[in-house]
Coordinates of C-alpha atoms and ligand atoms in Angstrom, one line a residue:
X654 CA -3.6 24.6 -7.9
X655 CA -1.0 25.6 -10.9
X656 CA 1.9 23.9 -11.2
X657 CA 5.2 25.1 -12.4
X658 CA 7.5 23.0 -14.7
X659 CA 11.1 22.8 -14.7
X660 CA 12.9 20.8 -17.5
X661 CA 15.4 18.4 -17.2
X662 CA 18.5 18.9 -19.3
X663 CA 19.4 15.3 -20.0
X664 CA 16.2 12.5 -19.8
X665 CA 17.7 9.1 -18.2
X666 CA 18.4 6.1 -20.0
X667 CA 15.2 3.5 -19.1
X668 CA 15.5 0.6 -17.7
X669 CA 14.9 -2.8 -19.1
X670 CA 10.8 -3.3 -19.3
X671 CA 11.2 -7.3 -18.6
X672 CA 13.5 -7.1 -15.5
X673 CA 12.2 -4.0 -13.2
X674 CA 11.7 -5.4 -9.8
X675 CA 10.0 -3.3 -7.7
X676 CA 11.2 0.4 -6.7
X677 CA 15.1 0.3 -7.9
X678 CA 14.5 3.0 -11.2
X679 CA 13.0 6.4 -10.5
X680 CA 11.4 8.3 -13.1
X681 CA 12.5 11.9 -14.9
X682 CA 10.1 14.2 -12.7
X683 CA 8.9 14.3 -9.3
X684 CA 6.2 16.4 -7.9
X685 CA 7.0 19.4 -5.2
X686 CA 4.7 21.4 -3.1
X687 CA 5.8 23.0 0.2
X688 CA 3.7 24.1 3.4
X689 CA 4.3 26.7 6.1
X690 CA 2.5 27.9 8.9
X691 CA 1.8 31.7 7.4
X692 CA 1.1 31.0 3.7
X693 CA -0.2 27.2 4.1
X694 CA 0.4 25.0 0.4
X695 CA 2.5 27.0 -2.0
X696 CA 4.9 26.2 -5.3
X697 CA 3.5 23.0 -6.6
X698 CA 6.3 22.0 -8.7
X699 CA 7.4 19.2 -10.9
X700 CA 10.9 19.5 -11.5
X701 CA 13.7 16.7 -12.2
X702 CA 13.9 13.7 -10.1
X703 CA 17.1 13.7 -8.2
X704 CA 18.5 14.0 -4.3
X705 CA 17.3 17.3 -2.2
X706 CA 19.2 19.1 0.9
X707 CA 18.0 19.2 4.1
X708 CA 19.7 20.4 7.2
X709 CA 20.3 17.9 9.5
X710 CA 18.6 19.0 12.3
X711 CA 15.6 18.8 9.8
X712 CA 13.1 17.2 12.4
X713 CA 11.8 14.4 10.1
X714 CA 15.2 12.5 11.0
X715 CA 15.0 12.8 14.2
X716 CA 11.1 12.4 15.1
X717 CA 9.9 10.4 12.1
X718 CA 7.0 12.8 11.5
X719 CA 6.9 11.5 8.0
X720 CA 3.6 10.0 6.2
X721 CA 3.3 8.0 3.1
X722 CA 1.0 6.6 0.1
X723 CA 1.4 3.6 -2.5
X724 CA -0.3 3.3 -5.7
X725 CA -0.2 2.4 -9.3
X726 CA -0.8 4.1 -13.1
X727 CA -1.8 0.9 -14.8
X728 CA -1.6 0.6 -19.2
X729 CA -4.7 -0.3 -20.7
X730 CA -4.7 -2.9 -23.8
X731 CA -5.5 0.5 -26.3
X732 CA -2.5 1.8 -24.3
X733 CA -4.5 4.7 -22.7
X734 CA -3.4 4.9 -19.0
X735 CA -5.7 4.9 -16.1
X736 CA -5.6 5.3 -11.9
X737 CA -7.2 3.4 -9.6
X738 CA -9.5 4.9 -6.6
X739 CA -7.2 7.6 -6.3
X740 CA -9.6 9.8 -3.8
X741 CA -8.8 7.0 -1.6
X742 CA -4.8 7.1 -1.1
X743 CA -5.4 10.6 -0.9
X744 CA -8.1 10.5 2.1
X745 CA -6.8 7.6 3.8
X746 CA -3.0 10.2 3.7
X747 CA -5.6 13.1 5.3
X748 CA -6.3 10.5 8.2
X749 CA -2.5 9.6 8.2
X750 CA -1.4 13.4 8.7
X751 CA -4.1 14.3 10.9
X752 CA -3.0 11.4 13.5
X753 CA 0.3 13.1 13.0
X754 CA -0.4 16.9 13.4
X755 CA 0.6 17.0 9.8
X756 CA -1.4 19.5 7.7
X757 CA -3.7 18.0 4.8
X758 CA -3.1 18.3 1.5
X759 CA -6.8 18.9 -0.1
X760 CA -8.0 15.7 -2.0
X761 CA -8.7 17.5 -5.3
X762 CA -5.0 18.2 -5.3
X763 CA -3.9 14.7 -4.5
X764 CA -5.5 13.4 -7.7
X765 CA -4.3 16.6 -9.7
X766 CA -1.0 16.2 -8.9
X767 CA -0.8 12.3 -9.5
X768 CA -2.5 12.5 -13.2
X769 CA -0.3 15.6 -13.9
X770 CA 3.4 13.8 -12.8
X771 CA 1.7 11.0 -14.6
X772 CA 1.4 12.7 -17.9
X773 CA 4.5 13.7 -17.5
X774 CA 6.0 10.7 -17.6
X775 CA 4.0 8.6 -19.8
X776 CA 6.7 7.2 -21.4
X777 CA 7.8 5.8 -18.2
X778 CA 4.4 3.4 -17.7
X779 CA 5.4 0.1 -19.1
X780 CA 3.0 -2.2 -21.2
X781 CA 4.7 -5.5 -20.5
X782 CA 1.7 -7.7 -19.2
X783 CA 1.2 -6.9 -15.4
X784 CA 3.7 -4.4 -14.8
X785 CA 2.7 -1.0 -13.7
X786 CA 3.8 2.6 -12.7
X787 CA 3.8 2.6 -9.2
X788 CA 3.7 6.0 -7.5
X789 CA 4.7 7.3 -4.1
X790 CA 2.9 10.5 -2.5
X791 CA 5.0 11.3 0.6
X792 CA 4.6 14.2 3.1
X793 CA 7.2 15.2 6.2
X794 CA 8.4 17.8 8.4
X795 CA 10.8 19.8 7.1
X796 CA 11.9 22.3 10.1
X797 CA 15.4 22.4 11.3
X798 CA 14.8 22.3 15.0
X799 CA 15.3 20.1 17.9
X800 CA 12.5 19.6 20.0
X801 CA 9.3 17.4 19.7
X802 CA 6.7 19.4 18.4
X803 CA 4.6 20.1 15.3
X804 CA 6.8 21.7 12.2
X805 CA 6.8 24.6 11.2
X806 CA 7.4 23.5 7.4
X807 CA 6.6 20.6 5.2
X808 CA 7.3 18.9 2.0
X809 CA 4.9 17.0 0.3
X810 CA 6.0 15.2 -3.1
X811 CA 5.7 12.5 -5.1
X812 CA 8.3 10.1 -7.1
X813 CA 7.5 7.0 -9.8
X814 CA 9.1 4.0 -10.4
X815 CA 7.6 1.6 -13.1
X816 CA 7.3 -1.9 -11.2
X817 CA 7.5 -5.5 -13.1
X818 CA 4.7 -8.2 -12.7
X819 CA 4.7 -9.6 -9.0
X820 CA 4.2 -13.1 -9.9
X821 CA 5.9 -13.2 -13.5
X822 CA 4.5 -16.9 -13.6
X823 CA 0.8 -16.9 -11.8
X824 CA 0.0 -16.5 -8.4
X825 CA 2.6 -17.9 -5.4
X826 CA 1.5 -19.1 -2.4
X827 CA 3.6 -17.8 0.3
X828 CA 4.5 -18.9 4.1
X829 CA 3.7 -17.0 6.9
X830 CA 4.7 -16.7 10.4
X831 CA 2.1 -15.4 13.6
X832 CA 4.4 -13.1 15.4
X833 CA 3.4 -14.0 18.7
X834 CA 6.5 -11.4 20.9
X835 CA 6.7 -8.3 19.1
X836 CA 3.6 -5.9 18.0
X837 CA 3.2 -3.5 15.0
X838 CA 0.3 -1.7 16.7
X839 CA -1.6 -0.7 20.1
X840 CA -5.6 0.8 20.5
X841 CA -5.0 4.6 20.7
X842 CA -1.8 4.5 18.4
X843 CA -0.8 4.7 14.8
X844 CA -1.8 1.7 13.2
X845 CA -4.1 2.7 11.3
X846 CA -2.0 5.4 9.4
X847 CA 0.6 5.2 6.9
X848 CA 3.4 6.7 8.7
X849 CA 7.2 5.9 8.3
X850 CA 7.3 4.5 12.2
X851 CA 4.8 1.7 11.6
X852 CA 7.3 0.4 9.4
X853 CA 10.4 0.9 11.1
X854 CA 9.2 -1.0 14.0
X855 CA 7.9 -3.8 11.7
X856 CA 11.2 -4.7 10.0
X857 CA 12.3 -6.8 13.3
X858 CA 9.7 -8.9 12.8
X859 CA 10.4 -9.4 9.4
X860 CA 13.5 -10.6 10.0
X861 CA 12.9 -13.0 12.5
X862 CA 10.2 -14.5 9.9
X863 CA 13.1 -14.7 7.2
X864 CA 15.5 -16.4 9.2
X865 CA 12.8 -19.2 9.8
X866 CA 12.2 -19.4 6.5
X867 CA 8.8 -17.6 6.3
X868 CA 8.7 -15.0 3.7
X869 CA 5.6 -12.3 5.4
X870 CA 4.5 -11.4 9.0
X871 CA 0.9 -11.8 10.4
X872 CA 0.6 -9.2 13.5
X873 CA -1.7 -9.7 16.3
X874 CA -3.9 -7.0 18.2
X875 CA -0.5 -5.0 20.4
X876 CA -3.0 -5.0 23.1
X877 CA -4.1 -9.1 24.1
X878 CA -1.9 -10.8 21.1
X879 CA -4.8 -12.4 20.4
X880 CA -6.7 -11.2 17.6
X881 CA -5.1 -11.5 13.6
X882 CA -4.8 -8.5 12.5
X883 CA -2.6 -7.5 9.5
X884 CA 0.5 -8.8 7.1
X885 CA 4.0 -6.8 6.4
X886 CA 2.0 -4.5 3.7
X887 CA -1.2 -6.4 3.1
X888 CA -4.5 -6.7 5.0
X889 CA -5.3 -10.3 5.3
X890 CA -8.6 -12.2 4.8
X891 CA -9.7 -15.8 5.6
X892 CA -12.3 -18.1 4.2
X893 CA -13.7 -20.1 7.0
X894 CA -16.6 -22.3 5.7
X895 CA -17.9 -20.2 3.3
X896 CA -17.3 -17.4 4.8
X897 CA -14.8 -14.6 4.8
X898 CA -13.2 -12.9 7.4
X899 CA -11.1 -9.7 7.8
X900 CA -10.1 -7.9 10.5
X901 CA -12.1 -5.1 11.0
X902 CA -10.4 -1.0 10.3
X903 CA -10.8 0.4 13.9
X904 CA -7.6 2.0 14.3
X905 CA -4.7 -0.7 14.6
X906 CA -5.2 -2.2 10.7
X907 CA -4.3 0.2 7.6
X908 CA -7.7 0.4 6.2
X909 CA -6.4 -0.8 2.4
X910 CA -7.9 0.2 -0.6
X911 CA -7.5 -3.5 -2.1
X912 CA -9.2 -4.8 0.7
X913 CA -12.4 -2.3 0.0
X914 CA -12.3 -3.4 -3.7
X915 CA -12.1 -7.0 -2.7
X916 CA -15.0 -6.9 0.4
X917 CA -17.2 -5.2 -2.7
X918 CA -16.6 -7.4 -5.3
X919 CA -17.3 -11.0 -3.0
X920 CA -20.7 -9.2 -1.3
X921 CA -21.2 -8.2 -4.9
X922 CA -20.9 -12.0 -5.4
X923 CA -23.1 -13.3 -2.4
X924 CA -20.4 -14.1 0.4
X925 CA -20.9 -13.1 3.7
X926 CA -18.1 -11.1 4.9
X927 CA -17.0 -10.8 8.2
X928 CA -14.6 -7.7 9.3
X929 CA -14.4 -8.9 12.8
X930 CA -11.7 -9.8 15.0
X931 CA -10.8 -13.7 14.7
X932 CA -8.7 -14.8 17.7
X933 CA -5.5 -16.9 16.6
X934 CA -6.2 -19.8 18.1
X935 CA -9.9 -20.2 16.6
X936 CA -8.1 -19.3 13.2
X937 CA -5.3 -22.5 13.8
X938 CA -8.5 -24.5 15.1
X939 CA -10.2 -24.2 11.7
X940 CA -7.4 -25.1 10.0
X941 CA -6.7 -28.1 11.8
X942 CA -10.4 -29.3 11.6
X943 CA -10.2 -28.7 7.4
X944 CA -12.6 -25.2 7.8
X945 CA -9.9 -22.9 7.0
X946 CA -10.4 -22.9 2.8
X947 CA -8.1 -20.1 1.6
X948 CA -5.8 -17.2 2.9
X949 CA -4.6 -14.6 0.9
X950 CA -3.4 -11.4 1.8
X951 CA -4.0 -7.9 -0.1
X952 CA -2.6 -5.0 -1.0
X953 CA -1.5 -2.5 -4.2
X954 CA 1.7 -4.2 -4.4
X955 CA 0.5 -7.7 -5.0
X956 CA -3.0 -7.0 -5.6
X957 CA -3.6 -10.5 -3.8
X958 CA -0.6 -12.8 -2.5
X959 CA -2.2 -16.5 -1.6
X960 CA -1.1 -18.0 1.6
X961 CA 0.3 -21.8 1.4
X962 CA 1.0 -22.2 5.2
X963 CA 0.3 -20.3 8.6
X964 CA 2.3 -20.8 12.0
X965 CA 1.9 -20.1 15.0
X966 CA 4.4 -21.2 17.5
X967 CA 4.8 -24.9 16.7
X968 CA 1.8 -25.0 15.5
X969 CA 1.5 -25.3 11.7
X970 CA -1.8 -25.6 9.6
X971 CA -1.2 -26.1 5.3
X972 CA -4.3 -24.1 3.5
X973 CA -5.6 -25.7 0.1
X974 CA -2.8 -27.8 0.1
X975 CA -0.3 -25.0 -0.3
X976 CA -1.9 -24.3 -3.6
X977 CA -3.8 -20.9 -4.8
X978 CA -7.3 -21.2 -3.9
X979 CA -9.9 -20.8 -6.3
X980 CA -11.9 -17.5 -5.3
X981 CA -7.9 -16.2 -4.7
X982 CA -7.7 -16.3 -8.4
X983 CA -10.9 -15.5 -9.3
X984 CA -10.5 -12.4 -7.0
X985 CA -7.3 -11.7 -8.1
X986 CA -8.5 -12.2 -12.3
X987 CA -10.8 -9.6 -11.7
X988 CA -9.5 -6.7 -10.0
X989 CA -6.1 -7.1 -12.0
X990 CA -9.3 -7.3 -15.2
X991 CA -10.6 -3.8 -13.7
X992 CA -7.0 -2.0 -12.9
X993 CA -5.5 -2.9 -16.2
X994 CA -8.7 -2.3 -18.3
X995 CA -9.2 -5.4 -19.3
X996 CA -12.4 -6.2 -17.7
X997 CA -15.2 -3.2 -17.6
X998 CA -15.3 -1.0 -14.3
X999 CA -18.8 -1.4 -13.5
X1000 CA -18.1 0.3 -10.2
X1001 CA -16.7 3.0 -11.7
X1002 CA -12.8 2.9 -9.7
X1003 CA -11.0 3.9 -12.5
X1004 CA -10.2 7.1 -14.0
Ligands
PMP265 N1 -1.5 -2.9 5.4 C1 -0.3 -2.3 5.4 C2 0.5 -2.2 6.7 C3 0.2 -1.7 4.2 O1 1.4 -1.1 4.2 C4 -0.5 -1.9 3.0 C5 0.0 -1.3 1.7 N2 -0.4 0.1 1.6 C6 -1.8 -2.5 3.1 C7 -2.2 -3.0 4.3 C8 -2.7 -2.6 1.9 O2 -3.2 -1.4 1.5 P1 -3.6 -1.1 0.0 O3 -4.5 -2.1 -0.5 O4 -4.2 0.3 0.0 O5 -2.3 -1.1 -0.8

């Protein structure tokens, strides 16, 4: 794949390093490609970032066929930059676009495209301790047309926006509420891709957590509202005496590339984990007889986010005391070790 470069006139001002939040300050560049029916993936581009036209019958606004991926250019201590299992956001967006009838871009591509916008803005990957590049590979439908069906034309591109530490003082243990009405996912439908819809339909639930005070939601299976299945933008996993479980990636959880990492490093360290389905009231059960150890969710945002309290209904169990537990930190210590260079990559994720 070449790609073509188009200078920007005037380079922005950059933000403030110690007070980024998360998402607010796009980069220079962004990366371009587009995608029709008679001459497939053509123009790869990056080209100042800034707002594009589309007609409004374009049928992404209509029919949300619009996929998505999340991840992070992290600054090592000898200030070289490195990616994290990047073959993985761009596989996991090939099962995304093929639930969607979207067409693939090829994997090789993906990663080409990512270390190439990230050159380009190197200057934009901060150094403070635990703040990041994050970078977001989207994909949608770009055909002005009424009508459900598959596009003629799509846009695939990517924008970056350097994020500040997620817990500027340690690890946070947040409160979470079962949603027990509304469902993010059914069997047979999209859950496990990271489409736009999922998390439209999500954001009710949200809400409703907020206004009781709970900051996340855990989702049950759409199908029995039984099972536990995943958090807002996290997969979640329990340690039950000893034992850890995580719902398993059969369609209705996004299958995360934290949660991989994490289920390698704890078999790597002798637990027995469980991807499973845990029913809600078994989970509440062990917390009420003292079994339920830790709870942390995980994701590329976060990396981990501990979980101080779960409930469900009326029903409200306290993990570790509302403190981080301590495989939550030590899990946390060493993947944040591995993605900022810190620790060596004995598996070999980074690149
Ligand atoms: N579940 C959902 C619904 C998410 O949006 C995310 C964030 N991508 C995750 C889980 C965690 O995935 P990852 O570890 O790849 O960031």
């Amino acid at each position: 794949m070449e790609i073509r470069f188009e200078k920007r006139e005037q380079l922005k001002e950059k933000p403030d390093w110690n007070n980024l939040g998360f998402g607010k300050y796009m980069t220079d560049y962004m990366f371009v490609c587009d995608w029709d029916r008679e001459i497939g993936w053509h123009d790869a581009r990056i080209v100042p970032e800034g707002p594009i036209e589309l007609d409004p019958a374009c049928m992404t606004l209509h029919y949300a066929q619009e996929t998505f991926e999340g991840m992070k250019a992290y600054r090592r201590e000898d200030g070289k930059i490195q990616l994290f299992r990047p073959e993985m956001n761009a596989k996991r967006m090939i099962n995304s676009n093929e639930r969607l009838c979207m067409p693939a871009f090829p994997v090789e591509d993906f990663v080409a495209a990512v270390k190439a916008l990230v050159k380009t803005e190197q200057d934009w990957v901060p150094s403070q301790k635990d703040t990041s590049l994050y970078i977001r590979p989207f994909m949608f439908a770009t055909e002005a047309a009424l009508g459900v069906h598959m596009a003629k034309s799509y846009k695939f591109m990517i924008l970056c926006c350097p994020v500040g530490a997620y817990y500027a003082t340690g690890l946070d243990p947040v409160k979470i509420l079962v949603e027990n009405e509304l469902v993010r996912a059914v069997a047979g439908g999209t859950g496990f891709t990271k489409c736009g819809g999922n998390y439209a339909g999500s954001i009710a639930g949200q809400v409703k957590a907020e206004k009781l005070g709970y900051s996340q939601v855990l989702w049950l299976d759409g199908n029995e509202r039984k099972y536990v299945e995943e958090v807002g933008t996290m997969n979640i996993m329990f340690k039950i005496d000893g034992e850890i479980w995580t719902a398993p990636t059969v369609g209705t959880v996004l299958p995360g590339v934290t949660r991989d990492s994490m289920i390698h490093l704890l078999r790597d360290w002798g637990y027995n984990v469980r991807e499973e389905r845990l029913a809600i009231d078994d989970l509440m059960k062990a917390g009420h007889e003292g079994k339920l150890e830790e709870v942390f969710g995980t994701g590329t945002a976060a990396v981990i986010s501990p979980v101080g309290e779960l409930r469900f209904k009326d029903d409200v169990v306290v993990i570790n005391g509302g403190k981080t537990g301590e495989l939550t930190q030590k899990l946390y210590d060493t993947l944040t070790g591995i993605q900022w260079g810190r620790l060596e990559d004995k598996y070999g994720w980074t690149t």
